[in-house]
Short mmCIF file of C-alpha atoms in Angstrom, two decimals:
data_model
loop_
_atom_site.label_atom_id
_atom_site.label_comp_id
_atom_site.label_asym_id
_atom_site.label_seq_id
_atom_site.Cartn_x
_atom_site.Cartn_y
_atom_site.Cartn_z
CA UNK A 1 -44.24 68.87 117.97
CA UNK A 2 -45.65 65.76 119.13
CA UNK A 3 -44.68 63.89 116.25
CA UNK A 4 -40.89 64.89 115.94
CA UNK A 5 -40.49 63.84 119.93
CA UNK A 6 -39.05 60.09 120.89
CA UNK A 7 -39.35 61.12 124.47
CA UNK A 8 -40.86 57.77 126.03
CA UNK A 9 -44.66 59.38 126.72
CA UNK A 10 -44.98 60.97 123.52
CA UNK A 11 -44.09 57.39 121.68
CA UNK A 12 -46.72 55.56 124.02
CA UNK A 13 -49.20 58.52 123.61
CA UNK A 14 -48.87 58.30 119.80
CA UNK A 15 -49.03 54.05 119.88
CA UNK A 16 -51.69 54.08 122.34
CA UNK A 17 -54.03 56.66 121.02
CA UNK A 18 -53.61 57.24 117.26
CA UNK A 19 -53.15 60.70 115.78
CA UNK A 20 -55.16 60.58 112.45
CA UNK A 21 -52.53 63.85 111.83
CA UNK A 22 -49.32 61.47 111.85
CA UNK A 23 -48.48 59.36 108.36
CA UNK A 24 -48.96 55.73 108.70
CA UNK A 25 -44.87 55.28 109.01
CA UNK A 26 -44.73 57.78 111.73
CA UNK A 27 -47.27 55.49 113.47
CA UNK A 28 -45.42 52.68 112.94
CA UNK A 29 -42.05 53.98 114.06
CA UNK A 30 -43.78 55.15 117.58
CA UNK A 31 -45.21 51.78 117.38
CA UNK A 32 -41.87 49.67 117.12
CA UNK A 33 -39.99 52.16 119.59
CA UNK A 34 -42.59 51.52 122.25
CA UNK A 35 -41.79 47.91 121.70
CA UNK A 36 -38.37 48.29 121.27
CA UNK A 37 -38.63 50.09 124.72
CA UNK A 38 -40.53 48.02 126.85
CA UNK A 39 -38.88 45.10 126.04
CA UNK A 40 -35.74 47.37 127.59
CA UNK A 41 -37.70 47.68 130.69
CA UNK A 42 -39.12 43.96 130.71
CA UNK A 43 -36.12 42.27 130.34
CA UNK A 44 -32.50 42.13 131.94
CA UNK A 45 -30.87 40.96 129.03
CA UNK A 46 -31.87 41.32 125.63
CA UNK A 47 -30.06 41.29 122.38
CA UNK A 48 -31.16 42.51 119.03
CA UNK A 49 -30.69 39.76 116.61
CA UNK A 50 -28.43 41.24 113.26
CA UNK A 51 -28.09 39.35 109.79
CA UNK A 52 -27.38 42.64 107.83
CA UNK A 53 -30.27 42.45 106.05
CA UNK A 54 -32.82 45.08 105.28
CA UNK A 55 -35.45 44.32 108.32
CA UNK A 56 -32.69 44.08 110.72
CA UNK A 57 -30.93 46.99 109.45
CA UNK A 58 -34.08 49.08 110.31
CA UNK A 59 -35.01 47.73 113.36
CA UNK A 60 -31.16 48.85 114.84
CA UNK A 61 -31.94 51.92 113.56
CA UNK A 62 -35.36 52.20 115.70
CA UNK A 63 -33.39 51.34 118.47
CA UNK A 64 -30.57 53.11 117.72
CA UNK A 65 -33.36 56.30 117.83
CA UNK A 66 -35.93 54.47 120.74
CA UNK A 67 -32.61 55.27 123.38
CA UNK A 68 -30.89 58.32 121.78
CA UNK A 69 -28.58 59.80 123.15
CA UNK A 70 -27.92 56.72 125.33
CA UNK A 71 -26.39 53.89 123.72
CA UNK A 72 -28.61 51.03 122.45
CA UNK A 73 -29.17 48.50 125.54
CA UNK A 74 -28.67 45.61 124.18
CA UNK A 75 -26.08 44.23 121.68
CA UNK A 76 -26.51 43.02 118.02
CA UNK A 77 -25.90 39.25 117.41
CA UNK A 78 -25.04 37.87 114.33
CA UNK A 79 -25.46 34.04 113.96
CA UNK A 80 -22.99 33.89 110.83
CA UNK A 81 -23.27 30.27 108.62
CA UNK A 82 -20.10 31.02 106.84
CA UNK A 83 -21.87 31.44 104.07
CA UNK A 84 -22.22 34.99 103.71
CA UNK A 85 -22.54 37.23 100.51
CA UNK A 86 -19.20 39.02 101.19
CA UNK A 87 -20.99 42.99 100.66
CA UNK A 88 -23.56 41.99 103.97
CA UNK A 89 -20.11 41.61 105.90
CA UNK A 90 -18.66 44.26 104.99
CA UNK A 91 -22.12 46.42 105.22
CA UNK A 92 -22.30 44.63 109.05
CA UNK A 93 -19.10 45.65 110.07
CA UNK A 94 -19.20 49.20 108.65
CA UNK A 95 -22.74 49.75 110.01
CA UNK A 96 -21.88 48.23 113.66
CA UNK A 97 -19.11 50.90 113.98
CA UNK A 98 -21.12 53.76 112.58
CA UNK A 99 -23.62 53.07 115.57
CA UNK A 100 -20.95 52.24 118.08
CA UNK A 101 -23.21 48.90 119.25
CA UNK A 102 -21.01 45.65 119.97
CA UNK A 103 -21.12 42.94 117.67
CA UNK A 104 -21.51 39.32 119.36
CA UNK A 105 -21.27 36.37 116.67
CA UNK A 106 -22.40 33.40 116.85
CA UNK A 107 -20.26 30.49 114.29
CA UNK A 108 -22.16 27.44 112.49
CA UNK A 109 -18.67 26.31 111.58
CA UNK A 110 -17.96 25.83 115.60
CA UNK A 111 -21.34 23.86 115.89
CA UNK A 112 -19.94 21.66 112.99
CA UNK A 113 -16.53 20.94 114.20
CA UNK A 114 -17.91 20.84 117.54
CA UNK A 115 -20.54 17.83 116.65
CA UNK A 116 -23.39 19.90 117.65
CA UNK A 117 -24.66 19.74 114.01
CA UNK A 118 -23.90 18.08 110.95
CA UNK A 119 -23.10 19.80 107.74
CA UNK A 120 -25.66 18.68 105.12
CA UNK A 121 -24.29 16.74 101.69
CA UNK A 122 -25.18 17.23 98.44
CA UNK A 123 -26.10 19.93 95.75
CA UNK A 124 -28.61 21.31 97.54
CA UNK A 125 -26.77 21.00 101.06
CA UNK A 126 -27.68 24.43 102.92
CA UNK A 127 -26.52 25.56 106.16
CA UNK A 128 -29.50 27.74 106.96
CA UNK A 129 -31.30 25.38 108.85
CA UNK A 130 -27.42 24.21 111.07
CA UNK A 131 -28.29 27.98 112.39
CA UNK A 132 -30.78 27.49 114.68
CA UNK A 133 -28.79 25.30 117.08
CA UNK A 134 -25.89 27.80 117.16
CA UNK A 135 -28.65 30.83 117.91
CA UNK A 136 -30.17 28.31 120.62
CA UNK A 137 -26.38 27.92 122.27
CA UNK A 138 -25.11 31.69 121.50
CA UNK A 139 -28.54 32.39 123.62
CA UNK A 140 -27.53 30.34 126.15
CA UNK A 141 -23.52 30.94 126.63
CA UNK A 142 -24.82 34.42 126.92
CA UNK A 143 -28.20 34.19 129.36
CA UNK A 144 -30.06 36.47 126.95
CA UNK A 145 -33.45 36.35 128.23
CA UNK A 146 -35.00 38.09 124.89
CA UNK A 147 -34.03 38.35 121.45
CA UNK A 148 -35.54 41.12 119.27
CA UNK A 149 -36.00 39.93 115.33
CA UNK A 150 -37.05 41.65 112.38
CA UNK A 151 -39.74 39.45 111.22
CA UNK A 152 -43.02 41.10 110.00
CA UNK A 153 -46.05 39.04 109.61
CA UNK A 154 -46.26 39.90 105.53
CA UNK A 155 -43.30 37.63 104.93
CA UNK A 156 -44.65 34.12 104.93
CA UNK A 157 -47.35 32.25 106.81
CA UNK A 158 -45.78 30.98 109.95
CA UNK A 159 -44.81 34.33 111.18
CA UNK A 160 -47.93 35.88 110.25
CA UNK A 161 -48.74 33.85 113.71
CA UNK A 162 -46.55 35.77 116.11
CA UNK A 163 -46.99 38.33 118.23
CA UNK A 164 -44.90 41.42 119.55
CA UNK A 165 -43.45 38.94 122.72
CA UNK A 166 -43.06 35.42 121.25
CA UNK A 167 -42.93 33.19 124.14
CA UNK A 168 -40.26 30.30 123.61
CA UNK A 169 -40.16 27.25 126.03
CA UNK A 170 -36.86 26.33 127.75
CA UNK A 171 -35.76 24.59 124.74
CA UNK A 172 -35.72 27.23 122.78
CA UNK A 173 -39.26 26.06 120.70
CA UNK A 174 -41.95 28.26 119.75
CA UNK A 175 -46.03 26.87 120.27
CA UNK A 176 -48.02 28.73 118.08
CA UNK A 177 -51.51 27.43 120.24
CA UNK A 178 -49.56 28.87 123.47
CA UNK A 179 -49.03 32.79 122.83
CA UNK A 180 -49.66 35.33 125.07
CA UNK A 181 -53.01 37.76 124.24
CA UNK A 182 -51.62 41.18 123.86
CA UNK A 183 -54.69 43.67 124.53
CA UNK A 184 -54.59 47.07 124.67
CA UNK A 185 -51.13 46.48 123.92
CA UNK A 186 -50.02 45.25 126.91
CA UNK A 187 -47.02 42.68 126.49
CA UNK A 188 -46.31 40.41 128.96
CA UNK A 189 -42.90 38.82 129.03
CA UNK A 190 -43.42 36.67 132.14
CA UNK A 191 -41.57 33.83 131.92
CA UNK A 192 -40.09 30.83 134.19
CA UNK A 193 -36.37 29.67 134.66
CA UNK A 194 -34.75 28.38 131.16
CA UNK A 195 -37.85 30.18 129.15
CA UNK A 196 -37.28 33.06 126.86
CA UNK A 197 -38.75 35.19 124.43
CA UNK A 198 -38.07 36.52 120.79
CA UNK A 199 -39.86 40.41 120.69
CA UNK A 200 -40.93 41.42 117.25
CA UNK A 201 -41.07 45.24 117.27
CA UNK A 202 -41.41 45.34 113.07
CA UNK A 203 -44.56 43.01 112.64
CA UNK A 204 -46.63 45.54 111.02
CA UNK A 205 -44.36 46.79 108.77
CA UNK A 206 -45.04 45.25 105.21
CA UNK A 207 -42.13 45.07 102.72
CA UNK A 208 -42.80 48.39 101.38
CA UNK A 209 -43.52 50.19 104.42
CA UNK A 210 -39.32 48.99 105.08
CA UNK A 211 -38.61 50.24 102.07
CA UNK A 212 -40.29 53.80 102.40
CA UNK A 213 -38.77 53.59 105.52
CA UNK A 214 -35.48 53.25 104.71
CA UNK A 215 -36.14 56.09 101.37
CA UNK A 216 -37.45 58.25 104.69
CA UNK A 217 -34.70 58.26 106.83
CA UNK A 218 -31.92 57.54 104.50
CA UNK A 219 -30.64 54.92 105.66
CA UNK A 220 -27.44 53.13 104.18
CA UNK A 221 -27.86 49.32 102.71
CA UNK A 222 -25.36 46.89 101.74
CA UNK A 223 -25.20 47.39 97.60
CA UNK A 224 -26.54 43.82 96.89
CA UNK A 225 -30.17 44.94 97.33
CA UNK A 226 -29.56 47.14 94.07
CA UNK A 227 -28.74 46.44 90.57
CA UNK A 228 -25.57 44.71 89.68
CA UNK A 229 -24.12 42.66 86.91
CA UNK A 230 -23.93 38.91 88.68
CA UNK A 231 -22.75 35.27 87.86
CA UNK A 232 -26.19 33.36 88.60
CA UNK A 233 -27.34 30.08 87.76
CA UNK A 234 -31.11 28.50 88.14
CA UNK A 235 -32.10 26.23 90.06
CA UNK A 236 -35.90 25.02 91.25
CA UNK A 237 -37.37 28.11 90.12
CA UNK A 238 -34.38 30.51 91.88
CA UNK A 239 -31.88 32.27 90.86
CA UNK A 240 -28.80 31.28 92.86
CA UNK A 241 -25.75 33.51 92.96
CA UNK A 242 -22.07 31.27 92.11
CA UNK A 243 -19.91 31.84 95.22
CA UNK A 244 -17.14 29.68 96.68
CA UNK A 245 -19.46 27.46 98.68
CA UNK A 246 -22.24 26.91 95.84
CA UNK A 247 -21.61 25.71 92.57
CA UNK A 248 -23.69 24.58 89.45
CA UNK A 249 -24.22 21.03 88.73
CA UNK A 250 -23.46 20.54 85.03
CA UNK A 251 -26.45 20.57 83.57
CA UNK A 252 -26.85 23.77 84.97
CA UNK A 253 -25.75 27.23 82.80
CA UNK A 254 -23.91 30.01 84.73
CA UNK A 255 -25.04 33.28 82.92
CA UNK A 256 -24.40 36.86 83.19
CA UNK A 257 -27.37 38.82 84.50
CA UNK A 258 -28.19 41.92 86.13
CA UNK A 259 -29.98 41.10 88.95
CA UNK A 260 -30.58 42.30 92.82
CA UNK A 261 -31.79 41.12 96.17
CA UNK A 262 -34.68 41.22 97.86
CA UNK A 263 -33.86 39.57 100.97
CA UNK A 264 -30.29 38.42 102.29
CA UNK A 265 -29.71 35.35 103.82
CA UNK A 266 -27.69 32.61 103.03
CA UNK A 267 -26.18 32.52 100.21
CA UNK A 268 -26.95 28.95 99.14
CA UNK A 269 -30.76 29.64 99.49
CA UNK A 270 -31.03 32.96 98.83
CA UNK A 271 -31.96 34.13 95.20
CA UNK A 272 -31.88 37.28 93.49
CA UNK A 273 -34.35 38.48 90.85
CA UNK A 274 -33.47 40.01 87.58
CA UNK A 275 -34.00 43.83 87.80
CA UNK A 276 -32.31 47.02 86.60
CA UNK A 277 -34.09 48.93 90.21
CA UNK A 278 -30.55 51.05 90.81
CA UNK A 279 -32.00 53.10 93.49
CA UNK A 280 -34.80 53.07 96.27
CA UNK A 281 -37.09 54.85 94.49
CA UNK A 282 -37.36 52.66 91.27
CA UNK A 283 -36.81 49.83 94.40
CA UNK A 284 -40.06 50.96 95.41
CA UNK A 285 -41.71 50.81 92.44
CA UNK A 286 -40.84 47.29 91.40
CA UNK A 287 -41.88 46.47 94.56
CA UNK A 288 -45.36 47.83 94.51
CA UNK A 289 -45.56 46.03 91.05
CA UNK A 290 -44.21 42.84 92.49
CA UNK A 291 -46.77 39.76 92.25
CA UNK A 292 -44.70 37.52 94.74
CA UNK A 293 -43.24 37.67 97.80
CA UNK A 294 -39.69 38.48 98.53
CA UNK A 295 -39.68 34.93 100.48
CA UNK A 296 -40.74 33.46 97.35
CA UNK A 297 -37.10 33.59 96.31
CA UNK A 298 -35.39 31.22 99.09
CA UNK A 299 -34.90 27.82 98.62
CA UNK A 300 -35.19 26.88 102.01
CA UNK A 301 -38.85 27.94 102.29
CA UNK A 302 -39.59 25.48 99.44
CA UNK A 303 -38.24 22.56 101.63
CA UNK A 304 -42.01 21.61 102.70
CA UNK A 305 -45.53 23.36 102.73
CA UNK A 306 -44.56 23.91 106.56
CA UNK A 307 -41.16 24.92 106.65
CA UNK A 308 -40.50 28.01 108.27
CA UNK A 309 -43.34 26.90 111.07
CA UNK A 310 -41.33 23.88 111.52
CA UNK A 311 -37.87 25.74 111.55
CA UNK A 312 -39.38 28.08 114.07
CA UNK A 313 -40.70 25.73 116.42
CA UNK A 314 -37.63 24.35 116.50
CA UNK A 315 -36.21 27.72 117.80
CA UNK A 316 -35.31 29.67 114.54
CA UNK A 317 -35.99 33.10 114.55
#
């Protein structure tokens, strides 16, 4: 019975002291709800950060289960750069509704026209980095003392770094020499005035551990991570989608391909990968077949050897 209960002892019993009976995604879901809760009780005001993308679609979902039949305590916050694959909004809103949660979003284009960034030139202008200041001032108009992501530490390097409570200083930056231990998984989200904290309740998920997650428990995904006929172009080694806000340079061929996604971000940094995976089970396969990451197709890790560490010290997610 133990293993079908949510009830907050069962969930701590089951993260604290393994049950060699449970499957190794049931012991991750009691792991990420006991996170998900006690950054509830830790914090006054946290807010689960939402891109419509696969990770964060599953961590709403733990919390949307870690608090059942209450309401989710905290709300989802989108930090949109205007330069959105048009399914993920229509996914977000659709999905945000289904849950009942409420929606805060935080604009890049404000932080442009407002001068507290400037819009990058050129073919290979992005607006993906532009997104951490707007996260950093949507944090503070709102006081919100902890943001949950969905980063896991299989996705790149940097984040392989964090722990469950990432301490961030009062500018918003992350030290990765000055983390908290977390033994015995205890979490401690101490902090002084102006300091705050990004919680990572996924970090031992892998990629496919999301993915039999998601086959598990059914849950709906915008239709971009599946097969579809797409207007792509290369470029450095990815395979960038044609949208209003990127366009070829001429040397470059637009083509017809079938392709998917296997992570969403922006779109100008964001590529897909050629595939004919039309559901989550032949997802899963190509996946477990895979010989790169999913990272390995956005631009805007191929910056520098050290971006995302330097994007995240800088107070990106």
């Amino acid at each position: 019975m133990m293993a079908d209960c949510t009830c907050a002892a069962c969930v701590t019993t089951l993260f604290i002291m393994p049950n060699y009976h449970l499957s190794h995604l049931d012991q991750l879901e009691a792991e990420a709800i006991f996170v998900l809760r006690e950054t509830a009780a830790q914090f006054e005001n946290p807010a689960l950060l939402f891109s419509g993308g696969k990770d964060s679609i599953v961590m709403a979902w733990l919390a949307r289960k870690a608090f059942w039949p209450a309401k989710m305590p905290f709300p989802l916050v989108h930090v949109d750069t205007g330069h959105n694959f048009p399914e993920t909004m229509v996914y977000r809103d659709e999905f945000v509704e289904k849950i009942g949660a409420r929606l805060v979003i935080g604009l890049v284009q404000e932080s442009i026209d407002s001068g507290r960034v400037v819009e990058e030139k050129g073919p290979h202008a992005s607006r993906n980095k532009l997104q951490t200041v707007t996260l950093l001032d949507t944090i503070e108009k709102h006081q919100y003392d902890c943001c949950l992501g969905g980063g896991r530490r299989d996705e790149e390097k940097a984040r392989a770094k964090e722990r469950f409570f990432s301490h961030r200083d009062d500018f918003g930056q992350w030290d990765p020499k000055n983390q908290r231990p977390e033994l015995w998984n205890l979490f401690n989200g101490r902090k002084n005035p102006g300091e705050h904290f990004r919680v990572f309740p996924l970090s031992n998920f892998t990629e496919m551990d999301i993915w039999m997650y998601i086959q598990r428990e059914e849950i709906p995904l915008p239709s971009i991570y599946f097969s579809h006929e797409r207007e792509i172009f290369e470029r450095n080694g990815s395979l960038l989608a044609v949208t209003d806000f990127l366009k070829p340079q001429d040397h470059e061929t637009v083509e017809k391909r079938i392709v998917r996604f296997r992570t969403i971000g922006d779109a100008t940094c964001t590529g897909a990968v050629e595939s004919h995976a039309s559901n989550l089970d032949e997802v899963i396969a190509e996946v477990a077949a895979a010989r790169q990451t999913e990272r390995g197709t956005r631009a805007d890790d191929k910056r520098s050897e050290t971006a995302m560490e330097d994007r995240k010290k800088e107070g990106y997610f």
